[in-house]
Amino acid sequence: MDLVEKAKEFYISEISDYNFYSFLAGKTKNPDLKENLLKIAKAEEKHSNFWKHFITSRGYSLPEIPQGYTKNKFWQFFATIFNPILLISILEQGESNALKDYYTFLKEADLNDYEKNSLKNIILDEIEHETFFSKEAEKLGLTNVRDLILGMNDGLVEILGTVSGLSAVYPTNPFLVGISGCVVGVAGSLSMGIGAYISVRSQRQISEAFNERNRIIMDIFPEKSYEIFEEKLKESEIPDNVVKEVIEKLKKENVSLSSVFQKEVEENEIKSGFFTGFSYLLGVFFPVLPFFLFGNSFTALGFSLIFALLILSFVASFVAIFSGISIKKKITEMVVAASLAAAASFSFGKIVQYFFGIEV
């Protein structure tokens, strides 16, 4: 690893992030978000100063910052269209990759104590930034958007496989393929929705029974709660002397442990069931639509694949954004998987047609 060249990359990246966060802070009208963005921008500037010191202290000159740096120019354009938190979530994917690079640099580079401690603090800052933006995304309901897209992905991949197989069996009857795809899609949507409803409801019932049991125990035998808590602490391999000290302190202060043993299920089973079923059904629309527009199943299948792969690329981008992984890698992974599923289904349909002599 060329340490100085890597440090120059980090320096340019941190300067870019500083400019970007400062830009977004100037755009947002939310005073709290503005304050946090400025604070984060200041942290990024501090990080760039560390890399500046690292480079110059070794006798090298600083790299030239590209004019109209591509990433900033690109995201600044979209800042006028999309919610800043969504844009930041996308940018934070790069921060996640930087986090891994920083950790590798920390472990492999020959650093003095000052540089090690500084880099550890930079890594801690990046983790805190990710946590903050993750919470902001949750407040705005972006996690619901993620769930919708993931549910849509399930419907899209499954129905793509269905229409691929049926196209091989009924090459001259695309309408039949489309109708069959819709029937399978609706059945799948109902199955997924009801399954989600039952799952969340069952979890709620289990949690309520668990909570009721603990309420009774703590009302009749309050001492029992300390015993249960003590057992849990020991299971976590906390030293016995520490466990004993904690329990004695809790008893002395007469601290209620009722909240410790409560299991909460915030998700609503009706909402979960509807949301899951609807998102699955939404994914069905794209693969089946071409079969109602074209007179040949193979032509329709070609457009179905194009629509599906475009949507999958969009889905993969969202998954990557919220997972902090490479967008390109995730798109490739999902597109290849869907293409293989479609090819396997089509081949199986051809086999069925050959052996049963179906011609429609």
mmCIF file of C-alpha atoms in Angstrom:
data_model
loop_
_atom_site.group_PDB
_atom_site.id
_atom_site.type_symbol
_atom_site.label_atom_id
_atom_site.label_comp_id
_atom_site.label_asym_id
_atom_site.label_seq_id
_atom_site.Cartn_x
_atom_site.Cartn_y
_atom_site.Cartn_z
ATOM 1 C CA MET A 1 0.000 0.000 0.000
ATOM 2 C CA ASP A 2 1.436 3.377 -1.072
ATOM 3 C CA LEU A 3 0.659 5.271 2.123
ATOM 4 C CA VAL A 4 1.163 8.785 0.812
ATOM 5 C CA GLU A 5 -0.879 8.205 -2.353
ATOM 6 C CA LYS A 6 -3.660 6.696 -0.242
ATOM 7 C CA ALA A 7 -3.478 9.648 2.142
ATOM 8 C CA LYS A 8 -3.838 12.011 -0.828
ATOM 9 C CA GLU A 9 -7.030 10.181 -1.861
ATOM 10 C CA PHE A 10 -8.364 10.518 1.687
ATOM 11 C CA TYR A 11 -7.466 14.219 1.725
ATOM 12 C CA ILE A 12 -9.363 14.939 -1.505
ATOM 13 C CA SER A 13 -12.353 12.892 -0.293
ATOM 14 C CA GLU A 14 -12.544 14.716 3.049
ATOM 15 C CA ILE A 15 -12.305 18.142 1.363
ATOM 16 C CA SER A 16 -15.062 17.077 -1.022
ATOM 17 C CA ASP A 17 -17.295 15.932 1.839
ATOM 18 C CA TYR A 18 -16.648 19.176 3.716
ATOM 19 C CA ASN A 19 -17.768 21.187 0.675
ATOM 20 C CA PHE A 20 -20.812 18.984 0.132
ATOM 21 C CA TYR A 21 -22.088 19.123 3.725
ATOM 22 C CA SER A 22 -21.507 22.869 3.815
ATOM 23 C CA PHE A 23 -23.488 23.186 0.589
ATOM 24 C CA LEU A 24 -26.411 21.131 1.977
ATOM 25 C CA ALA A 25 -26.363 23.125 5.227
ATOM 26 C CA GLY A 26 -26.877 26.264 3.156
ATOM 27 C CA LYS A 27 -29.777 24.645 1.291
ATOM 28 C CA THR A 28 -31.776 23.200 4.181
ATOM 29 C CA LYS A 29 -34.367 25.298 6.009
ATOM 30 C CA ASN A 30 -34.520 23.004 9.028
ATOM 31 C CA PRO A 31 -32.459 24.775 11.744
ATOM 32 C CA ASP A 32 -31.594 21.585 13.653
ATOM 33 C CA LEU A 33 -30.515 19.752 10.514
ATOM 34 C CA LYS A 34 -28.543 22.824 9.394
ATOM 35 C CA GLU A 35 -26.696 22.916 12.718
ATOM 36 C CA ASN A 36 -25.839 19.212 12.546
ATOM 37 C CA LEU A 37 -24.691 19.455 8.934
ATOM 38 C CA LEU A 38 -22.394 22.354 9.776
ATOM 39 C CA LYS A 39 -21.011 20.397 12.722
ATOM 40 C CA ILE A 40 -20.333 17.398 10.487
ATOM 41 C CA ALA A 41 -18.796 19.642 7.825
ATOM 42 C CA LYS A 42 -16.454 21.032 10.463
ATOM 43 C CA ALA A 43 -15.477 17.482 11.429
ATOM 44 C CA GLU A 44 -14.731 16.631 7.794
ATOM 45 C CA GLU A 45 -12.554 19.739 7.546
ATOM 46 C CA LYS A 46 -10.682 18.599 10.654
ATOM 47 C CA HIS A 47 -10.166 15.174 9.041
ATOM 48 C CA SER A 48 -8.753 16.806 5.904
ATOM 49 C CA ASN A 49 -6.315 18.759 8.092
ATOM 50 C CA PHE A 50 -5.062 15.497 9.569
ATOM 51 C CA TRP A 51 -4.346 14.085 6.113
ATOM 52 C CA LYS A 52 -2.756 17.401 5.148
ATOM 53 C CA HIS A 53 -0.377 17.085 8.096
ATOM 54 C CA PHE A 54 0.269 13.409 7.294
ATOM 55 C CA ILE A 55 1.276 14.211 3.707
ATOM 56 C CA THR A 56 3.347 17.364 4.323
ATOM 57 C CA SER A 57 5.153 15.936 7.379
ATOM 58 C CA ARG A 58 6.619 13.279 5.080
ATOM 59 C CA GLY A 59 7.934 15.884 2.677
ATOM 60 C CA TYR A 60 5.279 15.550 -0.032
ATOM 61 C CA SER A 61 3.197 18.310 -1.586
ATOM 62 C CA LEU A 62 -0.587 18.352 -1.292
ATOM 63 C CA PRO A 63 -2.605 17.086 -4.257
ATOM 64 C CA GLU A 64 -4.478 19.616 -6.334
ATOM 65 C CA ILE A 65 -8.195 19.606 -5.572
ATOM 66 C CA PRO A 66 -10.018 19.028 -8.890
ATOM 67 C CA GLN A 67 -12.083 22.001 -9.992
ATOM 68 C CA GLY A 68 -15.792 21.227 -9.893
ATOM 69 C CA TYR A 69 -15.078 17.900 -8.182
ATOM 70 C CA THR A 70 -17.289 15.303 -9.916
ATOM 71 C CA LYS A 71 -19.020 13.929 -6.839
ATOM 72 C CA ASN A 72 -19.934 17.330 -5.483
ATOM 73 C CA LYS A 73 -21.103 18.611 -8.861
ATOM 74 C CA PHE A 74 -23.269 15.543 -9.373
ATOM 75 C CA TRP A 75 -24.866 15.562 -5.927
ATOM 76 C CA GLN A 76 -25.317 19.308 -5.838
ATOM 77 C CA PHE A 77 -27.428 19.000 -8.978
ATOM 78 C CA PHE A 78 -29.661 16.406 -7.334
ATOM 79 C CA ALA A 79 -29.811 18.409 -4.091
ATOM 80 C CA THR A 80 -32.369 20.654 -5.777
ATOM 81 C CA ILE A 81 -34.607 17.634 -6.526
ATOM 82 C CA PHE A 82 -34.303 15.119 -3.685
ATOM 83 C CA ASN A 83 -34.532 15.239 0.091
ATOM 84 C CA PRO A 84 -31.073 16.055 1.536
ATOM 85 C CA ILE A 85 -31.229 13.111 3.949
ATOM 86 C CA LEU A 86 -31.653 10.693 1.036
ATOM 87 C CA LEU A 87 -28.680 12.261 -0.730
ATOM 88 C CA ILE A 88 -26.624 12.063 2.430
ATOM 89 C CA SER A 89 -27.575 8.393 2.857
ATOM 90 C CA ILE A 90 -26.194 7.795 -0.625
ATOM 91 C CA LEU A 91 -23.046 9.759 0.183
ATOM 92 C CA GLU A 92 -22.645 7.893 3.458
ATOM 93 C CA GLN A 93 -22.218 4.714 1.426
ATOM 94 C CA GLY A 94 -18.885 6.201 0.452
ATOM 95 C CA GLU A 95 -18.251 6.972 4.100
ATOM 96 C CA SER A 96 -18.787 3.281 4.936
ATOM 97 C CA ASN A 97 -16.199 2.310 2.344
ATOM 98 C CA ALA A 98 -13.854 4.979 3.702
ATOM 99 C CA LEU A 99 -14.350 3.540 7.178
ATOM 100 C CA LYS A 100 -12.985 0.177 6.009
ATOM 101 C CA ASP A 101 -10.097 1.874 4.217
ATOM 102 C CA TYR A 102 -9.250 3.907 7.312
ATOM 103 C CA TYR A 103 -9.279 0.768 9.449
ATOM 104 C CA THR A 104 -6.962 -1.025 7.011
ATOM 105 C CA PHE A 105 -4.683 2.041 6.973
ATOM 106 C CA LEU A 106 -4.635 2.093 10.791
ATOM 107 C CA LYS A 107 -3.657 -1.572 10.973
ATOM 108 C CA GLU A 108 -1.111 -1.675 8.150
ATOM 109 C CA ALA A 109 0.536 1.756 8.104
ATOM 110 C CA ASP A 110 3.593 2.673 10.162
ATOM 111 C CA LEU A 111 2.070 5.455 12.256
ATOM 112 C CA ASN A 112 3.254 7.285 15.330
ATOM 113 C CA ASP A 113 1.074 7.517 18.452
ATOM 114 C CA TYR A 114 -0.374 10.906 17.486
ATOM 115 C CA GLU A 115 -1.373 9.631 14.043
ATOM 116 C CA LYS A 116 -2.882 6.437 15.441
ATOM 117 C CA ASN A 117 -4.999 8.315 17.980
ATOM 118 C CA SER A 118 -6.076 10.893 15.386
ATOM 119 C CA LEU A 119 -7.118 8.212 12.915
ATOM 120 C CA LYS A 120 -9.054 6.349 15.626
ATOM 121 C CA ASN A 121 -10.957 9.574 16.349
ATOM 122 C CA ILE A 122 -11.677 10.038 12.635
ATOM 123 C CA ILE A 123 -13.102 6.499 12.447
ATOM 124 C CA LEU A 124 -15.247 7.232 15.505
ATOM 125 C CA ASP A 125 -16.520 10.443 13.881
ATOM 126 C CA GLU A 126 -17.503 8.566 10.713
ATOM 127 C CA ILE A 127 -19.432 5.981 12.748
ATOM 128 C CA GLU A 128 -21.274 8.764 14.585
ATOM 129 C CA HIS A 129 -22.136 10.426 11.265
ATOM 130 C CA GLU A 130 -23.604 7.183 9.939
ATOM 131 C CA THR A 131 -25.650 6.732 13.120
ATOM 132 C CA PHE A 132 -27.022 10.278 12.932
ATOM 133 C CA PHE A 133 -28.070 10.011 9.290
ATOM 134 C CA SER A 134 -29.578 6.584 9.879
ATOM 135 C CA LYS A 135 -31.803 8.051 12.607
ATOM 136 C CA GLU A 136 -32.756 11.007 10.396
ATOM 137 C CA ALA A 137 -33.684 8.629 7.573
ATOM 138 C CA GLU A 138 -35.888 6.675 9.985
ATOM 139 C CA LYS A 139 -37.652 9.874 11.100
ATOM 140 C CA LEU A 140 -38.490 10.714 7.488
ATOM 141 C CA GLY A 141 -39.869 7.252 6.821
ATOM 142 C CA LEU A 142 -37.114 6.326 4.364
ATOM 143 C CA THR A 143 -36.937 2.922 6.047
ATOM 144 C CA ASN A 144 -40.560 2.368 4.944
ATOM 145 C CA VAL A 145 -39.492 3.214 1.397
ATOM 146 C CA ARG A 146 -36.760 0.615 1.748
ATOM 147 C CA ASP A 147 -39.250 -2.023 2.913
ATOM 148 C CA LEU A 148 -41.585 -1.153 0.033
ATOM 149 C CA ILE A 149 -38.793 -1.535 -2.497
ATOM 150 C CA LEU A 150 -37.557 -4.819 -1.034
ATOM 151 C CA GLY A 151 -41.109 -6.224 -1.089
ATOM 152 C CA MET A 152 -41.512 -5.074 -4.676
ATOM 153 C CA ASN A 153 -38.260 -6.850 -5.514
ATOM 154 C CA ASP A 154 -39.679 -10.177 -4.276
ATOM 155 C CA GLY A 155 -42.730 -9.893 -6.510
ATOM 156 C CA LEU A 156 -40.700 -8.777 -9.512
ATOM 157 C CA VAL A 157 -38.166 -11.630 -9.390
ATOM 158 C CA GLU A 158 -40.757 -14.349 -8.761
ATOM 159 C CA ILE A 159 -43.128 -13.218 -11.516
ATOM 160 C CA LEU A 160 -40.258 -12.683 -13.941
ATOM 161 C CA GLY A 161 -39.409 -16.338 -13.463
ATOM 162 C CA THR A 162 -43.069 -17.291 -13.919
ATOM 163 C CA VAL A 163 -43.598 -15.413 -17.200
ATOM 164 C CA SER A 164 -40.221 -16.627 -18.503
ATOM 165 C CA GLY A 165 -41.250 -20.246 -18.046
ATOM 166 C CA LEU A 166 -44.747 -19.692 -19.449
ATOM 167 C CA SER A 167 -43.373 -17.842 -22.487
ATOM 168 C CA ALA A 168 -41.491 -20.978 -23.475
ATOM 169 C CA VAL A 169 -44.683 -23.040 -23.185
ATOM 170 C CA TYR A 170 -47.022 -20.505 -24.893
ATOM 171 C CA PRO A 171 -44.852 -18.574 -27.381
ATOM 172 C CA THR A 172 -47.818 -17.394 -29.493
ATOM 173 C CA ASN A 173 -50.206 -16.525 -26.671
ATOM 174 C CA PRO A 174 -48.725 -13.651 -24.626
ATOM 175 C CA PHE A 175 -52.147 -12.695 -23.263
ATOM 176 C CA LEU A 176 -52.429 -16.097 -21.561
ATOM 177 C CA VAL A 177 -48.920 -15.651 -20.144
ATOM 178 C CA GLY A 178 -49.841 -12.191 -18.836
ATOM 179 C CA ILE A 179 -53.093 -13.384 -17.259
ATOM 180 C CA SER A 180 -51.326 -16.353 -15.682
ATOM 181 C CA GLY A 181 -48.638 -14.044 -14.332
ATOM 182 C CA CYS A 182 -51.308 -11.795 -12.806
ATOM 183 C CA VAL A 183 -53.058 -14.760 -11.151
ATOM 184 C CA VAL A 184 -49.781 -16.005 -9.668
ATOM 185 C CA GLY A 185 -48.905 -12.453 -8.620
ATOM 186 C CA VAL A 186 -52.209 -11.828 -6.832
ATOM 187 C CA ALA A 187 -51.975 -15.214 -5.097
ATOM 188 C CA GLY A 188 -48.411 -14.449 -4.064
ATOM 189 C CA SER A 189 -49.399 -10.996 -2.826
ATOM 190 C CA LEU A 190 -52.201 -12.423 -0.658
ATOM 191 C CA SER A 191 -49.892 -15.142 0.642
ATOM 192 C CA MET A 192 -47.133 -12.673 1.533
ATOM 193 C CA GLY A 193 -49.566 -10.201 3.110
ATOM 194 C CA ILE A 194 -51.379 -12.799 5.204
ATOM 195 C CA GLY A 195 -48.043 -14.339 6.199
ATOM 196 C CA ALA A 196 -46.747 -10.962 7.395
ATOM 197 C CA TYR A 197 -50.004 -10.295 9.283
ATOM 198 C CA ILE A 198 -49.881 -13.656 11.083
ATOM 199 C CA SER A 199 -46.174 -13.320 11.846
ATOM 200 C CA VAL A 200 -46.442 -9.855 13.420
ATOM 201 C CA ARG A 201 -49.662 -10.725 15.271
ATOM 202 C CA SER A 202 -48.156 -13.926 16.683
ATOM 203 C CA GLN A 203 -45.071 -12.037 17.823
ATOM 204 C CA ARG A 204 -47.281 -9.434 19.485
ATOM 205 C CA GLN A 205 -49.304 -12.100 21.301
ATOM 206 C CA ILE A 206 -46.134 -13.857 22.502
ATOM 207 C CA SER A 207 -44.714 -10.552 23.755
ATOM 208 C CA GLU A 208 -47.951 -9.600 25.519
ATOM 209 C CA ALA A 209 -48.081 -12.976 27.284
ATOM 210 C CA PHE A 210 -44.424 -12.595 28.280
ATOM 211 C CA ASN A 211 -45.017 -9.077 29.612
ATOM 212 C CA GLU A 212 -48.118 -10.132 31.561
ATOM 213 C CA ARG A 213 -46.181 -12.985 33.178
ATOM 214 C CA ASN A 214 -43.403 -10.616 34.242
ATOM 215 C CA ARG A 215 -45.858 -8.030 35.582
ATOM 216 C CA ILE A 216 -47.412 -10.681 37.819
ATOM 217 C CA ILE A 217 -44.027 -11.881 39.043
ATOM 218 C CA MET A 218 -42.817 -8.364 39.826
ATOM 219 C CA ASP A 219 -46.046 -7.419 41.567
ATOM 220 C CA ILE A 220 -46.103 -10.470 43.829
ATOM 221 C CA PHE A 221 -42.358 -11.196 44.108
ATOM 222 C CA PRO A 222 -40.389 -7.980 43.383
ATOM 223 C CA GLU A 223 -37.206 -9.705 44.623
ATOM 224 C CA LYS A 224 -37.567 -12.214 41.802
ATOM 225 C CA SER A 225 -36.839 -9.509 39.212
ATOM 226 C CA TYR A 226 -33.372 -9.007 40.715
ATOM 227 C CA GLU A 227 -32.700 -12.749 40.544
ATOM 228 C CA ILE A 228 -33.750 -12.894 36.877
ATOM 229 C CA PHE A 229 -31.637 -9.850 36.053
ATOM 230 C CA GLU A 230 -28.675 -11.345 37.897
ATOM 231 C CA GLU A 231 -28.957 -14.536 35.824
ATOM 232 C CA LYS A 232 -29.028 -12.499 32.592
ATOM 233 C CA LEU A 233 -25.910 -10.577 33.589
ATOM 234 C CA LYS A 234 -24.075 -13.811 34.390
ATOM 235 C CA GLU A 235 -25.130 -15.290 31.043
ATOM 236 C CA SER A 236 -23.396 -12.304 29.418
ATOM 237 C CA GLU A 237 -20.162 -13.497 31.119
ATOM 238 C CA ILE A 238 -19.894 -10.401 33.285
ATOM 239 C CA PRO A 239 -17.614 -11.167 36.268
ATOM 240 C CA ASP A 240 -19.524 -12.374 39.358
ATOM 241 C CA ASN A 241 -18.132 -9.627 41.591
ATOM 242 C CA VAL A 242 -19.366 -6.963 39.168
ATOM 243 C CA VAL A 243 -22.797 -8.624 38.915
ATOM 244 C CA LYS A 244 -23.076 -8.779 42.686
ATOM 245 C CA GLU A 245 -22.124 -5.117 43.040
ATOM 246 C CA VAL A 246 -24.691 -4.049 40.405
ATOM 247 C CA ILE A 247 -27.524 -6.056 41.978
ATOM 248 C CA GLU A 248 -26.772 -4.755 45.481
ATOM 249 C CA LYS A 249 -26.751 -1.188 44.172
ATOM 250 C CA LEU A 250 -30.107 -1.689 42.431
ATOM 251 C CA LYS A 251 -31.656 -3.162 45.573
ATOM 252 C CA LYS A 252 -30.288 -0.352 47.720
ATOM 253 C CA GLU A 253 -31.748 2.299 45.414
ATOM 254 C CA ASN A 254 -34.986 0.272 45.107
ATOM 255 C CA VAL A 255 -34.800 0.523 41.299
ATOM 256 C CA SER A 256 -37.721 -1.033 39.424
ATOM 257 C CA LEU A 257 -36.643 -3.447 36.704
ATOM 258 C CA SER A 258 -40.056 -3.812 35.101
ATOM 259 C CA SER A 259 -39.013 -2.035 31.899
ATOM 260 C CA VAL A 260 -35.999 -4.339 31.499
ATOM 261 C CA PHE A 261 -38.240 -7.366 31.035
ATOM 262 C CA GLN A 262 -40.778 -5.795 28.697
ATOM 263 C CA LYS A 263 -40.871 -6.857 25.045
ATOM 264 C CA GLU A 264 -42.364 -4.263 22.735
ATOM 265 C CA VAL A 265 -43.702 -4.925 19.248
ATOM 266 C CA GLU A 266 -44.274 -1.528 17.671
ATOM 267 C CA GLU A 267 -45.170 -2.879 14.238
ATOM 268 C CA ASN A 268 -48.895 -3.018 13.469
ATOM 269 C CA GLU A 269 -49.968 -6.363 11.998
ATOM 270 C CA ILE A 270 -52.652 -4.884 9.712
ATOM 271 C CA LYS A 271 -50.299 -2.257 8.344
ATOM 272 C CA SER A 272 -47.525 -4.818 7.949
ATOM 273 C CA GLY A 273 -49.772 -7.254 6.089
ATOM 274 C CA PHE A 274 -51.165 -4.599 3.742
ATOM 275 C CA PHE A 275 -47.764 -3.034 3.136
ATOM 276 C CA THR A 276 -46.105 -6.378 2.366
ATOM 277 C CA GLY A 277 -48.886 -7.527 0.036
ATOM 278 C CA PHE A 278 -49.075 -4.199 -1.789
ATOM 279 C CA SER A 279 -45.317 -3.918 -2.311
ATOM 280 C CA TYR A 280 -45.214 -7.483 -3.683
ATOM 281 C CA LEU A 281 -48.102 -6.721 -6.047
ATOM 282 C CA LEU A 282 -46.352 -3.576 -7.238
ATOM 283 C CA GLY A 283 -43.415 -5.721 -8.341
ATOM 284 C CA VAL A 284 -45.761 -7.916 -10.389
ATOM 285 C CA PHE A 285 -46.786 -5.016 -12.644
ATOM 286 C CA PHE A 286 -43.484 -4.590 -14.490
ATOM 287 C CA PRO A 287 -42.852 -8.173 -15.715
ATOM 288 C CA VAL A 288 -46.454 -8.809 -16.867
ATOM 289 C CA LEU A 289 -47.210 -5.472 -18.578
ATOM 290 C CA PRO A 290 -45.456 -6.263 -21.916
ATOM 291 C CA PHE A 291 -47.545 -9.423 -22.358
ATOM 292 C CA PHE A 292 -50.657 -7.276 -22.798
ATOM 293 C CA LEU A 293 -48.925 -5.025 -25.352
ATOM 294 C CA PHE A 294 -47.288 -7.427 -27.800
ATOM 295 C CA GLY A 295 -48.572 -10.284 -29.979
ATOM 296 C CA ASN A 296 -45.647 -12.621 -29.393
ATOM 297 C CA SER A 297 -44.526 -14.025 -26.050
ATOM 298 C CA PHE A 298 -40.815 -13.893 -26.917
ATOM 299 C CA THR A 299 -41.026 -10.199 -27.861
ATOM 300 C CA ALA A 300 -42.992 -9.482 -24.680
ATOM 301 C CA LEU A 301 -40.455 -11.454 -22.636
ATOM 302 C CA GLY A 302 -37.627 -9.333 -24.040
ATOM 303 C CA PHE A 303 -39.315 -6.135 -22.880
ATOM 304 C CA SER A 304 -40.283 -7.794 -19.602
ATOM 305 C CA LEU A 305 -36.608 -8.524 -18.953
ATOM 306 C CA ILE A 306 -35.610 -4.966 -19.828
ATOM 307 C CA PHE A 307 -38.248 -3.491 -17.471
ATOM 308 C CA ALA A 308 -37.359 -5.942 -14.725
ATOM 309 C CA LEU A 309 -33.613 -5.353 -14.953
ATOM 310 C CA LEU A 310 -34.076 -1.576 -14.910
ATOM 311 C CA ILE A 311 -36.247 -1.797 -11.796
ATOM 312 C CA LEU A 312 -33.847 -4.284 -10.223
ATOM 313 C CA SER A 313 -30.987 -1.851 -10.798
ATOM 314 C CA PHE A 314 -32.998 0.832 -9.011
ATOM 315 C CA VAL A 315 -33.823 -1.582 -6.168
ATOM 316 C CA ALA A 316 -30.195 -2.675 -5.909
ATOM 317 C CA SER A 317 -29.103 0.957 -5.631
ATOM 318 C CA PHE A 318 -31.472 1.487 -2.707
ATOM 319 C CA VAL A 319 -30.367 -1.724 -0.994
ATOM 320 C CA ALA A 320 -26.745 -0.644 -1.395
ATOM 321 C CA ILE A 321 -27.476 2.827 -0.032
ATOM 322 C CA PHE A 322 -29.036 1.497 3.156
ATOM 323 C CA SER A 323 -26.528 -1.332 3.537
ATOM 324 C CA GLY A 324 -23.406 0.736 2.966
ATOM 325 C CA ILE A 325 -22.073 -1.513 0.198
ATOM 326 C CA SER A 326 -20.992 -0.973 -3.393
ATOM 327 C CA ILE A 327 -23.906 0.060 -5.641
ATOM 328 C CA LYS A 328 -22.211 -1.456 -8.688
ATOM 329 C CA LYS A 329 -21.596 -4.743 -6.897
ATOM 330 C CA LYS A 330 -25.184 -4.989 -5.644
ATOM 331 C CA ILE A 331 -26.674 -4.176 -9.062
ATOM 332 C CA THR A 332 -24.523 -6.847 -10.693
ATOM 333 C CA GLU A 333 -25.448 -9.377 -8.014
ATOM 334 C CA MET A 334 -29.212 -8.844 -8.282
ATOM 335 C CA VAL A 335 -29.336 -8.552 -12.073
ATOM 336 C CA VAL A 336 -27.296 -11.722 -12.567
ATOM 337 C CA ALA A 337 -29.432 -13.631 -10.035
ATOM 338 C CA ALA A 338 -32.686 -12.530 -11.710
ATOM 339 C CA SER A 339 -31.337 -13.292 -15.186
ATOM 340 C CA LEU A 340 -30.282 -16.788 -14.121
ATOM 341 C CA ALA A 341 -33.715 -17.392 -12.563
ATOM 342 C CA ALA A 342 -35.437 -16.254 -15.775
ATOM 343 C CA ALA A 343 -33.139 -18.411 -17.929
ATOM 344 C CA ALA A 344 -33.700 -21.474 -15.742
ATOM 345 C CA SER A 345 -37.483 -20.965 -15.798
ATOM 346 C CA PHE A 346 -37.479 -20.508 -19.583
ATOM 347 C CA SER A 347 -35.423 -23.690 -20.031
ATOM 348 C CA PHE A 348 -37.780 -25.629 -17.782
ATOM 349 C CA GLY A 349 -40.750 -24.302 -19.785
ATOM 350 C CA LYS A 350 -39.120 -25.507 -23.007
ATOM 351 C CA ILE A 351 -38.629 -28.958 -21.483
ATOM 352 C CA VAL A 352 -42.299 -29.078 -20.432
ATOM 353 C CA GLN A 353 -43.383 -28.010 -23.913
ATOM 354 C CA TYR A 354 -41.194 -30.649 -25.567
ATOM 355 C CA PHE A 355 -42.305 -33.572 -23.437
ATOM 356 C CA PHE A 356 -46.001 -32.686 -23.270
ATOM 357 C CA GLY A 357 -46.255 -31.286 -26.800
ATOM 358 C CA ILE A 358 -48.098 -28.133 -25.706
ATOM 359 C CA GLU A 359 -48.830 -25.654 -28.484
ATOM 360 C CA VAL A 360 -51.150 -22.740 -27.769
#
